Short mmCIF file of C-alpha atoms and ligand atoms in Angstrom, two decimals:
data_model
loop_
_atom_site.label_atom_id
_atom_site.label_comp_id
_atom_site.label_asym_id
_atom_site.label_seq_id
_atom_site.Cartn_x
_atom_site.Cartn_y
_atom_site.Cartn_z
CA UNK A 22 91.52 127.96 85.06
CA UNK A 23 92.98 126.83 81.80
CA UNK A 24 95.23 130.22 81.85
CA UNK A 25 96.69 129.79 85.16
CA UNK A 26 97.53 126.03 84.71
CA UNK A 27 99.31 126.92 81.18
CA UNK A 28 100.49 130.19 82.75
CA UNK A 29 101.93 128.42 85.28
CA UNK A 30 103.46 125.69 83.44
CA UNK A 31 106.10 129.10 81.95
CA UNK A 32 106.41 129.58 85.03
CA UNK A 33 107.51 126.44 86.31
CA UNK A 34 110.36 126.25 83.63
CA UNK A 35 111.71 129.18 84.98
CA UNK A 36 110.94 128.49 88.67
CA UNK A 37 114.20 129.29 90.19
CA UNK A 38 114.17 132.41 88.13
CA UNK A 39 110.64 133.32 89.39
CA UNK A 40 111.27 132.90 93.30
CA UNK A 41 114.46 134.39 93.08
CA UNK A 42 112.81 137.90 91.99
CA UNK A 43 109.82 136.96 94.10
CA UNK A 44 111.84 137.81 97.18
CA UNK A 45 114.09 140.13 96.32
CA UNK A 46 110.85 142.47 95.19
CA UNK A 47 109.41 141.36 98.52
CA UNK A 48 112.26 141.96 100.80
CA UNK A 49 113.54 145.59 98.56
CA UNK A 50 110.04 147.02 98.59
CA UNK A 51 109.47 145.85 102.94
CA UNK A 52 112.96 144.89 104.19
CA UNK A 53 110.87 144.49 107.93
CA UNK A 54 109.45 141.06 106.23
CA UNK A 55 112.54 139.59 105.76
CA UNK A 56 112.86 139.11 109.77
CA UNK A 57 110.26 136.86 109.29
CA UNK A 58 112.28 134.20 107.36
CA UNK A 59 115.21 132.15 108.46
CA UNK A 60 118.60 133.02 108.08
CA UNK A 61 120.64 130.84 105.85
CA UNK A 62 120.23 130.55 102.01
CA UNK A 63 119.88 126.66 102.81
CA UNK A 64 116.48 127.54 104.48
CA UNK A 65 115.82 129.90 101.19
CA UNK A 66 116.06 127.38 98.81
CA UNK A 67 113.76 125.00 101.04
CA UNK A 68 111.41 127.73 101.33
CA UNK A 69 111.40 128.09 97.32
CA UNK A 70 110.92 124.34 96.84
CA UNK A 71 107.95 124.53 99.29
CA UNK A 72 106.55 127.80 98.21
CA UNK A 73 106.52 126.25 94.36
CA UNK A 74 105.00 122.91 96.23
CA UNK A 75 102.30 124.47 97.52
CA UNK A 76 101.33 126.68 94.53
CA UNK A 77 101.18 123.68 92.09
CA UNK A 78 99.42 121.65 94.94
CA UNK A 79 97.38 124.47 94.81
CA UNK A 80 96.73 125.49 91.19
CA UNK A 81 96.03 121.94 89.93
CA UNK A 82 93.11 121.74 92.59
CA UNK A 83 91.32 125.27 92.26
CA UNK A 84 88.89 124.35 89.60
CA UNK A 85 87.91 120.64 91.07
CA UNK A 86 85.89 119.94 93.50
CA UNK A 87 88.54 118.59 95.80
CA UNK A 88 87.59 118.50 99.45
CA UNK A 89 91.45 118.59 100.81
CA UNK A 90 91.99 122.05 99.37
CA UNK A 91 89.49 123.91 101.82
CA UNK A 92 91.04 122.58 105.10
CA UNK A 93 94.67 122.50 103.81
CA UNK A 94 94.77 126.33 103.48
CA UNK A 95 92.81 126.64 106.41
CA UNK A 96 95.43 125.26 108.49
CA UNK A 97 98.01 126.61 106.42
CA UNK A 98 96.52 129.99 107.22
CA UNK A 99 96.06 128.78 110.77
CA UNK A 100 100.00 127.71 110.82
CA UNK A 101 101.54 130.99 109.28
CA UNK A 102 100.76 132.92 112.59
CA UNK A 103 103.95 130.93 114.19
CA UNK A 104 106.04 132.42 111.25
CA UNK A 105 104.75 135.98 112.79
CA UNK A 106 102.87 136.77 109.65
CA UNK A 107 100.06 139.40 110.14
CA UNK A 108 97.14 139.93 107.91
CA UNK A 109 98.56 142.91 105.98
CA UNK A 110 101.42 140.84 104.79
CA UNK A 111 99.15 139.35 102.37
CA UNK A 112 98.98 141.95 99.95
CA UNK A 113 102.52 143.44 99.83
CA UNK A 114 103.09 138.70 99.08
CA UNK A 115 100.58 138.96 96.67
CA UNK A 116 102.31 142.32 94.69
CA UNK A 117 105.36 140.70 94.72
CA UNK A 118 104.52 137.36 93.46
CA UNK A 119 102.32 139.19 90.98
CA UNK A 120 105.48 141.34 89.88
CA UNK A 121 107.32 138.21 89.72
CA UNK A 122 105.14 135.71 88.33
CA UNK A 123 104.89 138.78 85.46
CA UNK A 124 108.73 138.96 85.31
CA UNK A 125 108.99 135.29 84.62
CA UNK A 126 106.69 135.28 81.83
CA UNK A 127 107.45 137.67 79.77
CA UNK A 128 105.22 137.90 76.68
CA UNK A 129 103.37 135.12 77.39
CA UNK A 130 101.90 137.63 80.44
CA UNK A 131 98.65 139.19 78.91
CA UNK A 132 95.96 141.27 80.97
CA UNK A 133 93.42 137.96 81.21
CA UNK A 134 96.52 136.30 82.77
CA UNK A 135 97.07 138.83 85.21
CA UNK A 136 93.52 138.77 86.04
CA UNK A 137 93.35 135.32 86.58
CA UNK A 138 96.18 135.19 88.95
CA UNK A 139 95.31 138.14 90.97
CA UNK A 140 91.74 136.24 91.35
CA UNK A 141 93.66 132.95 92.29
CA UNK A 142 96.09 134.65 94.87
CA UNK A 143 92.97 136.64 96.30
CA UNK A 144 90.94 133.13 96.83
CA UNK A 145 94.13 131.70 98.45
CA UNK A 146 94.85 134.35 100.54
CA UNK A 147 91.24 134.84 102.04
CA UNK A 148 90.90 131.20 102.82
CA UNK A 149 94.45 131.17 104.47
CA UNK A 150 93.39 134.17 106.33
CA UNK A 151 89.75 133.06 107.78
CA UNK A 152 91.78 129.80 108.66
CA UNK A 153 94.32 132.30 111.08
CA UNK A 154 91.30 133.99 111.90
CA UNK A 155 89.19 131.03 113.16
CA UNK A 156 91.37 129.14 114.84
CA UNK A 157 90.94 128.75 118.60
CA UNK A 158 94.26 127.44 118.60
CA UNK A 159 97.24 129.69 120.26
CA UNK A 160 99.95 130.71 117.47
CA UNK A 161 102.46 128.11 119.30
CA UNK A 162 102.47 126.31 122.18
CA UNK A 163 105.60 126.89 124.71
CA UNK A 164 107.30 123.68 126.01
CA UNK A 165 109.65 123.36 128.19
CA UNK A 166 111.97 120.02 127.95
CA UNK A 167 111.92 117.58 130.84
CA UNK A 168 113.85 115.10 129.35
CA UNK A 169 116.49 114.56 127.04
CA UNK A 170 118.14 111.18 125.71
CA UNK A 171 120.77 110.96 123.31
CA UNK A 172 121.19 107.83 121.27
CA UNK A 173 124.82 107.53 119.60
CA UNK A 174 125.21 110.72 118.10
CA UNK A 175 122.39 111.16 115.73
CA UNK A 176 118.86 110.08 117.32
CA UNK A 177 117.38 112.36 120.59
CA UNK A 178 114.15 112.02 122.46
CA UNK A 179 113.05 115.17 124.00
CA UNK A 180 110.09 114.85 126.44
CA UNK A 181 108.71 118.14 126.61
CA UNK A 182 105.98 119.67 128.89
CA UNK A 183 103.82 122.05 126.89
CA UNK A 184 102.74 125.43 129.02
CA UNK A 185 98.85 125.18 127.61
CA UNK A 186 97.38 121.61 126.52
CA UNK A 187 98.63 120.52 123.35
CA UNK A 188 96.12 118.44 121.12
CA UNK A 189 97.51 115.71 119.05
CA UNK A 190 96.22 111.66 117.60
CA UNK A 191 98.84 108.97 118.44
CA UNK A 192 100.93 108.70 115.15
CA UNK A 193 101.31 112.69 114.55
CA UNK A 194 104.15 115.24 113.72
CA UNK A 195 104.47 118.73 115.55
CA UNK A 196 106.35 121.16 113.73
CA UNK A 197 109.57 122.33 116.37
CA UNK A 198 111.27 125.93 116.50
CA UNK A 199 114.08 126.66 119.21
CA UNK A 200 115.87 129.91 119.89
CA UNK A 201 119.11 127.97 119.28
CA UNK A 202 118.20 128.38 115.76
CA UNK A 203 115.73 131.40 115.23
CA UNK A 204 112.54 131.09 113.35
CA UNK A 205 113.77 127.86 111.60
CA UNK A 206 110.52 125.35 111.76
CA UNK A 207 110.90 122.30 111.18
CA UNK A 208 108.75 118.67 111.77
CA UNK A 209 109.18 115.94 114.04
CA UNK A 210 107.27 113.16 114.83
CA UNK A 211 105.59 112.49 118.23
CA UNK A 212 106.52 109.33 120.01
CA UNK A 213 103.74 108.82 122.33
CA UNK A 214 100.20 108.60 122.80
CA UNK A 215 98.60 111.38 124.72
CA UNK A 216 99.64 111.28 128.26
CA UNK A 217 97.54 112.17 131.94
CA UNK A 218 100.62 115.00 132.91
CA UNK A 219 100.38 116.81 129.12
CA UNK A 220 103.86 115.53 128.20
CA UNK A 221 105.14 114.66 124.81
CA UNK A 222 108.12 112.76 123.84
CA UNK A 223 110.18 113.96 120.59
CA UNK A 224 111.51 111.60 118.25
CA UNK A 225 114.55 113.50 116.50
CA UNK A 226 116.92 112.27 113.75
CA UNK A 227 120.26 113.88 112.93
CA UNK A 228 120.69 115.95 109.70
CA UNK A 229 124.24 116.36 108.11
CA UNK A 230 124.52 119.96 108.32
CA UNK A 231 120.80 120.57 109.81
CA UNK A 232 120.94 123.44 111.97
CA UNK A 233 117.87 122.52 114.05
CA UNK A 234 118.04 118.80 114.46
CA UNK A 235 121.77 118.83 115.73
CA UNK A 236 120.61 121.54 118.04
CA UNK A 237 117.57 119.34 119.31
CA UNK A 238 119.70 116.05 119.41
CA UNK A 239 123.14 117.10 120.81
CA UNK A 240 122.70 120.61 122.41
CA UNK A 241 119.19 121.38 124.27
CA UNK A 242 119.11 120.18 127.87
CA UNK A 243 116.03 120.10 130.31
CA UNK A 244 115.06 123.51 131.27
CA UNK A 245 115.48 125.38 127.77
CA UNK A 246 111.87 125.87 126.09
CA UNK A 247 110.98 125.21 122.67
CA UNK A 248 108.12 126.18 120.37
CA UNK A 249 105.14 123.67 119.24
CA UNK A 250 103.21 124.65 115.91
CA UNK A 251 99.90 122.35 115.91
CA UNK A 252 99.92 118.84 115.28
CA UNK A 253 99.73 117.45 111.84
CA UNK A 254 100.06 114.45 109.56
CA UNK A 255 97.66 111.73 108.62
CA UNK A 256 98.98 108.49 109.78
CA UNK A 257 96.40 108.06 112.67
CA UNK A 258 95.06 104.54 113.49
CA UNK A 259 91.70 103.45 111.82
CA UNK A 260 89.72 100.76 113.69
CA UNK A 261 88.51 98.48 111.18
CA UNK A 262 87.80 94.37 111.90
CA UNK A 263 91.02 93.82 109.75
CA UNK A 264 94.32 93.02 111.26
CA UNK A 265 96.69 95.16 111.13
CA UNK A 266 100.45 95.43 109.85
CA UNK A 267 102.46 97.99 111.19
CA UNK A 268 106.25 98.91 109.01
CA UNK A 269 108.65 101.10 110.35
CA UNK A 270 112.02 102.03 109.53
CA UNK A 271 114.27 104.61 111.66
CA UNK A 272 112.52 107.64 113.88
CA UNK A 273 109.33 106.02 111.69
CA UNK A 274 109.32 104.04 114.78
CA UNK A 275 108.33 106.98 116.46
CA UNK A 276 104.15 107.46 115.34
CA UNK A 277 104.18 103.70 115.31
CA UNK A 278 105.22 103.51 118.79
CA UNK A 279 102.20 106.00 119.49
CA UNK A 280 99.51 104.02 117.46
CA UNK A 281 100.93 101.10 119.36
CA UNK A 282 100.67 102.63 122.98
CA UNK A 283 97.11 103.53 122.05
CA UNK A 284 96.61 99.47 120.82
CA UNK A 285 97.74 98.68 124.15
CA UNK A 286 95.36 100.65 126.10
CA UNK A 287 92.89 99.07 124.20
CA UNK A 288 93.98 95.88 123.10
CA UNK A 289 92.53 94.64 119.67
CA UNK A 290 90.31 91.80 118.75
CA UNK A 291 92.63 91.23 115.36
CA UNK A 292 96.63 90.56 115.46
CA UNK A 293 99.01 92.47 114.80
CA UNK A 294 102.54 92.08 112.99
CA UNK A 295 105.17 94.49 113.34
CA UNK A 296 107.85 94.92 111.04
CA UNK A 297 110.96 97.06 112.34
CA UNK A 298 113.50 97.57 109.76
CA UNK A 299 117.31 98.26 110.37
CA UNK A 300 120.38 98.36 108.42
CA UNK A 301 122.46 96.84 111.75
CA UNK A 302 121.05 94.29 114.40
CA UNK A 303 123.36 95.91 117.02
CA UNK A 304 121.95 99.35 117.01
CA UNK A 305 118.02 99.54 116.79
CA UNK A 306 117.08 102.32 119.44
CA UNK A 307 114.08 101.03 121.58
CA UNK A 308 114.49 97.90 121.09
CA UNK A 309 114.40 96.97 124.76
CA UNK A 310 111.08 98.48 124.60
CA UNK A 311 110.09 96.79 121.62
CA UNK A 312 110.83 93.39 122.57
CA UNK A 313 108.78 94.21 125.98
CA UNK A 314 105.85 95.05 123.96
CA UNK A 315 106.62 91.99 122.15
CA UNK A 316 106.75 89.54 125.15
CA UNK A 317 103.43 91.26 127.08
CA UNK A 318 100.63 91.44 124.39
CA UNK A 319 99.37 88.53 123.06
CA UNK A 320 98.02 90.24 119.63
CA UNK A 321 101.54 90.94 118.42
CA UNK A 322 104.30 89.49 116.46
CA UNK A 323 107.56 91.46 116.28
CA UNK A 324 109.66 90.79 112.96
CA UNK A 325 113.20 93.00 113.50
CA UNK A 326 114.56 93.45 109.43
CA UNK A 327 118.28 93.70 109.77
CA UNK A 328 121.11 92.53 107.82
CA UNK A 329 122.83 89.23 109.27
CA UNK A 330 125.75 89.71 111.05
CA UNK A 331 128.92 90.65 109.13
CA UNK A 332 126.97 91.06 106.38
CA UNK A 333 126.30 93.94 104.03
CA UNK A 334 123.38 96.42 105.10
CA UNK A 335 121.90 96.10 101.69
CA UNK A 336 120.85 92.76 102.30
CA UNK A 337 117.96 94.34 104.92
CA UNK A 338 116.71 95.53 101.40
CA UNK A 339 116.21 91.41 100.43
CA UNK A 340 115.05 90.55 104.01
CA UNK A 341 112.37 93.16 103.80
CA UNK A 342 110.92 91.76 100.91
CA UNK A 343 111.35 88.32 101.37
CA UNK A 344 109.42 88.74 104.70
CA UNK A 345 106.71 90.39 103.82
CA UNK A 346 106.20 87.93 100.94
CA UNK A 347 106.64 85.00 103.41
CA UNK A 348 103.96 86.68 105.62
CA UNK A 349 100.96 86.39 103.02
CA UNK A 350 97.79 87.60 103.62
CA UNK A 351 98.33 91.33 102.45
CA UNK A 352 94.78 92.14 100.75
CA UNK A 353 93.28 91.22 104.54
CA UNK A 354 95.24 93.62 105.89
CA UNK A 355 95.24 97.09 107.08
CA UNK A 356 98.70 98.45 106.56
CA UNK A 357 100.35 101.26 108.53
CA UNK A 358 103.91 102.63 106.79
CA UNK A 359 106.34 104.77 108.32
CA UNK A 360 109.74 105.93 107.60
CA UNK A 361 111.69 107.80 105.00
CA UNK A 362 109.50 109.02 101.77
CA UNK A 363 111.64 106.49 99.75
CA UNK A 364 111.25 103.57 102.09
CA UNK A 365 107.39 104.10 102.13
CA UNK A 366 107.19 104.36 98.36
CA UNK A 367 109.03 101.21 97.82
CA UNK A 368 107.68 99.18 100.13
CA UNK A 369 104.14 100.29 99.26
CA UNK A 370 104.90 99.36 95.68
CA UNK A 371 106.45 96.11 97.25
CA UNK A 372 103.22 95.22 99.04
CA UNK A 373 100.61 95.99 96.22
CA UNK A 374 102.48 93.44 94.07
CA UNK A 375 101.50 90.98 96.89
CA UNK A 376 98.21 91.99 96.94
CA UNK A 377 97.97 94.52 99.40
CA UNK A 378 95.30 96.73 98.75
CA UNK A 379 95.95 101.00 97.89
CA UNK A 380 93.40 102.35 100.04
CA UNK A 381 94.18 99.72 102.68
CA UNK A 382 97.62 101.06 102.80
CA UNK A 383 98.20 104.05 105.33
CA UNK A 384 101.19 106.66 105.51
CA UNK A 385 102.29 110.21 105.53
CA UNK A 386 104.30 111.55 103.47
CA UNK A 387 107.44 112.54 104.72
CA UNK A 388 108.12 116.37 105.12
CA UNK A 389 110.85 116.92 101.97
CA UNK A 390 114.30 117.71 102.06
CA UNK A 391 115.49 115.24 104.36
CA UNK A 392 114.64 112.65 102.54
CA UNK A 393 116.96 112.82 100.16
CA UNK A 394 120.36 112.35 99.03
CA UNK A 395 123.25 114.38 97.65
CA UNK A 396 122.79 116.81 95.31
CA UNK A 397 118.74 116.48 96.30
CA UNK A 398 118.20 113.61 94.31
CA UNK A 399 115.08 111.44 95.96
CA UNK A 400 117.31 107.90 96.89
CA UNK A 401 116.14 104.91 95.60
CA UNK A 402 115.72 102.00 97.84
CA UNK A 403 118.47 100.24 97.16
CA UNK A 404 121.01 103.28 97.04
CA UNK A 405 119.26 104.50 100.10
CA UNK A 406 120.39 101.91 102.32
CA UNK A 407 123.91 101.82 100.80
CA UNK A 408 124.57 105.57 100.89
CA UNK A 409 124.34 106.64 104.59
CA UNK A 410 120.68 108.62 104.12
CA UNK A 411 119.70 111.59 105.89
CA UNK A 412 118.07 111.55 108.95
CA UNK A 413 119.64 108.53 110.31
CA UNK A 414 117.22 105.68 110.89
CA UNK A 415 120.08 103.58 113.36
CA UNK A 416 121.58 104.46 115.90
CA UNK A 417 125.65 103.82 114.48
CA UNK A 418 127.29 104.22 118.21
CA UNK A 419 125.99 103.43 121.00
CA UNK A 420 123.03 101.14 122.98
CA UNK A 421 122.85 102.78 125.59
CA UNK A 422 121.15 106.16 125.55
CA UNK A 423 122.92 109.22 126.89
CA UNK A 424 120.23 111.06 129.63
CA UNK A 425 120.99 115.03 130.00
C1 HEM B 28 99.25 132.64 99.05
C2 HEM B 28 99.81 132.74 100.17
C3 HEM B 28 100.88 131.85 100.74
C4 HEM B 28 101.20 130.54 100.50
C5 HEM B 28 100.55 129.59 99.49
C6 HEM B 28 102.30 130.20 101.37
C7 HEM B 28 102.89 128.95 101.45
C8 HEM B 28 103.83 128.59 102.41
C9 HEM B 28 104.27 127.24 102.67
C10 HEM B 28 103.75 125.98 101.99
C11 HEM B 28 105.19 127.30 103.66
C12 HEM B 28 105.93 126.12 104.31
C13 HEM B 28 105.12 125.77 105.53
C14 HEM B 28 105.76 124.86 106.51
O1 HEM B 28 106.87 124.40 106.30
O2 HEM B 28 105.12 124.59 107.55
C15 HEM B 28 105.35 128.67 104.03
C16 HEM B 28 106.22 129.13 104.99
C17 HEM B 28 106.38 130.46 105.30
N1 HEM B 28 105.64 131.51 104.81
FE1 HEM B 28 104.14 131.41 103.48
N2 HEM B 28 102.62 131.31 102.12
C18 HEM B 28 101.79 132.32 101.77
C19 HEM B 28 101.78 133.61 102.28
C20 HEM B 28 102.74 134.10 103.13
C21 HEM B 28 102.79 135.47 103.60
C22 HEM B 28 101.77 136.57 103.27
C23 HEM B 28 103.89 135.57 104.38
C24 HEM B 28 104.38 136.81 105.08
C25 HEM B 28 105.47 137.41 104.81
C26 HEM B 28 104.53 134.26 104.44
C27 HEM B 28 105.66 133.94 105.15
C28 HEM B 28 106.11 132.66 105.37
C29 HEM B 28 107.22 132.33 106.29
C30 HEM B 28 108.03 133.33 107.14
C31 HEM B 28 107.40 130.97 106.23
C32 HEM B 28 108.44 130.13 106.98
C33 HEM B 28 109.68 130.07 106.17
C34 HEM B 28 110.60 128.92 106.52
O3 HEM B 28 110.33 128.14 107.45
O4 HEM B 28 111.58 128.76 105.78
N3 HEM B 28 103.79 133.41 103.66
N4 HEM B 28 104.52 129.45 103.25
#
């Protein structure tokens, strides 16, 4: 294990390098598996960032005995049969990552390092492919949209009507593909808890220059159907006898508006505060329906975080934290963030400096790439609410929602 970690630490220098040959090997040697990726060199370079993502996350946890590895290429196994990938792809991956990882290491690339990796790459394959094997699950789920609302020009929510049942926990993501934009995935977070007819409502943000999410937010209309991969993400609600604080910022809103649906059905012995952060009073989508939730259940106390009127957007940054320190009580509480990754990282550092406690603190992280700013930089907090982040957590033109 020792070799592969230091192995891959060459590697990682030269990581650009490495995936770079990686597919051109794969793609020269079988030029059918490059109709299995998307088109643009945009989704590439994603694609190398979470190809090199998942290889550290999984290198640094082959030797442990960490429990998270065994399911997470299960249902990464499980999730690769939406890409179209069949079983004998494996090994012509695994010859090219070989040739590459070899490429990239030059001297450093001795037989007991080429053993160890072709182990490593054999372990990860077979798990990923007893995952695709013993899943019950279909590859995708076909949905057909019901519903669409535009907000301004950067926020739609689809409600879509899956063909088979789709499983899901209030406060999970489903990963999205349309034929607008062919076999680009990508994640979105659902906005509801499960429903009696099957239906599922779609929280989408905006991306500058985001093939699928303009497609989703300004261009699909009822009728067309779209592809579900299973749902994911870890932000589910744990019943505990603690209250509860719930922080959202943007589309965030969107699994907290599930866990809260789910609250309702069931109302809760302990109160509950909820925290909605915007950088502009005037344009916080759902906030009819927030207030509503506000005025009808007892257990909860609505906070809205926006600038004051006229006034810089950066001051929702002080407001934030000055009202979560005025609120007190943070090691009693169970705390449920969602929102950008930066926004979740900050204000989880913000809350565990007033006492908050880690494991008492619940949130997903983010799927990459969106979260950050130009040139790919992560945003700090601060810069993230001055800059105009990507996807859009306001709504910058309009109250009113536009139904297609
Ligand atoms: C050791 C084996 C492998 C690992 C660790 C791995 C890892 C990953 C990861 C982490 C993703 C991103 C998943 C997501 O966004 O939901 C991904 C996507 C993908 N993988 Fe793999 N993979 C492996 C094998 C394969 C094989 C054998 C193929 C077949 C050619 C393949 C084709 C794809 C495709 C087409 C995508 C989607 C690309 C995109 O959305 O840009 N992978 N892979």
């Amino acid at each position: 294990m020792r070799i592969l970690k230091s192995s891959f630490a060459v590697v990682e220098r030269r990581a650009e390098h490495a995936v770079k040959f990686f597919y051109s090997h794969l793609f020269w040697h079988n030029p059918g598996v490059r109709d299995l990726f998307p088109v643009s060199s945009e989704d590439m370079e994603r694609q190398r960032d979470r190809l090199f993502a998942a290889l550290t996350h999984v290198i640094s946890r082959l030797d442990g005995d960490d429990e998270t590895l065994g399911p997470y290429l299960r249902d990464l196994g499980r999730d690769h049969r939406k890409f179209l990938v069949r079983p004998e792809h494996y090994a012509v991956v695994g010859s090219s990552m070989l040739a590459a990882l070899a490429e990239t290491s030059g001297e450093a690339w001795t037989p007991q390092v080429e053993k160890a990796w072709t182990e490593a790459y054999q372990v990860i394959a077979d798990a990923m492919l007893a995952g695709a094997d013993a899943s019950e699950d279909p590859p995708w789920w076909d949905a057909e949209v019901v519903r669409h609302l535009q907000y301004g020009q950067d926020i739609g929510v689809l409600t879509l009507r899956p063909h088979a049942p789709f499983p899901y926990l209030p406060g999970q993501y489903a990963s999205v593909s349309s034929d607008r934009v062919p076999r680009t995935w990508r994640t979105y977070s659902i906005g509801n808890a499960p429903r009696p007819d099957g239906t599922v409502d779609l929280h989408v943000s905006r991306i500058d220059h985001g093939r699928l999410s303009t497609a989703l937010v300004r261009e699909t209309r009822p009728g067309e159907v779209l592809r579900l991969g299973a749902a994911g993400g870890q932000l589910t609600f744990r019943r505990s006898d603690r209250p509860v604080s719930l922080i959202a910022a943007g589309t965030g809103w969107a699994p907290i508006r599930a866990m809260l649906e789910e609250l309702a059905d069931r109302p809760p012995d302990q109160d509950v505060r909820l925290f909605v952060v915007a950088r502009d009073c005037a344009h916080l989508y759902d906030r009819p329906l927030i207030d509503a939730y506000g005025s009808s259940c007892g257990w909860l106390d609505v906070t809205y975080i926006t600038p004051a009127p006229g006034r810089h957007r950066n001051e929702a940054t002080e407001r934030l934290a000055t009202a979560l320190s005025n609120r007190g009580l943070w090691p009693d509480q169970d705390v449920y963030l969602s929102g950008p990754a930066q926004f979740i990282d900050d204000t989880a550092r913000l809350l565990e400096d007033l006492g908050a406690r880690p494991g008492r603190l619940f949130h997903d992280s983010v799927p990459a790439a969106a979260e950050h700013g130009q040139g790919g930089r992560p945003l700090g907090f601060a810069e993230w609410l001055l800059n105009r982040p990507a996807p859009h957590w306001h709504n910058p033109s309009a109250r009113a929602p536009r139904e297609h």
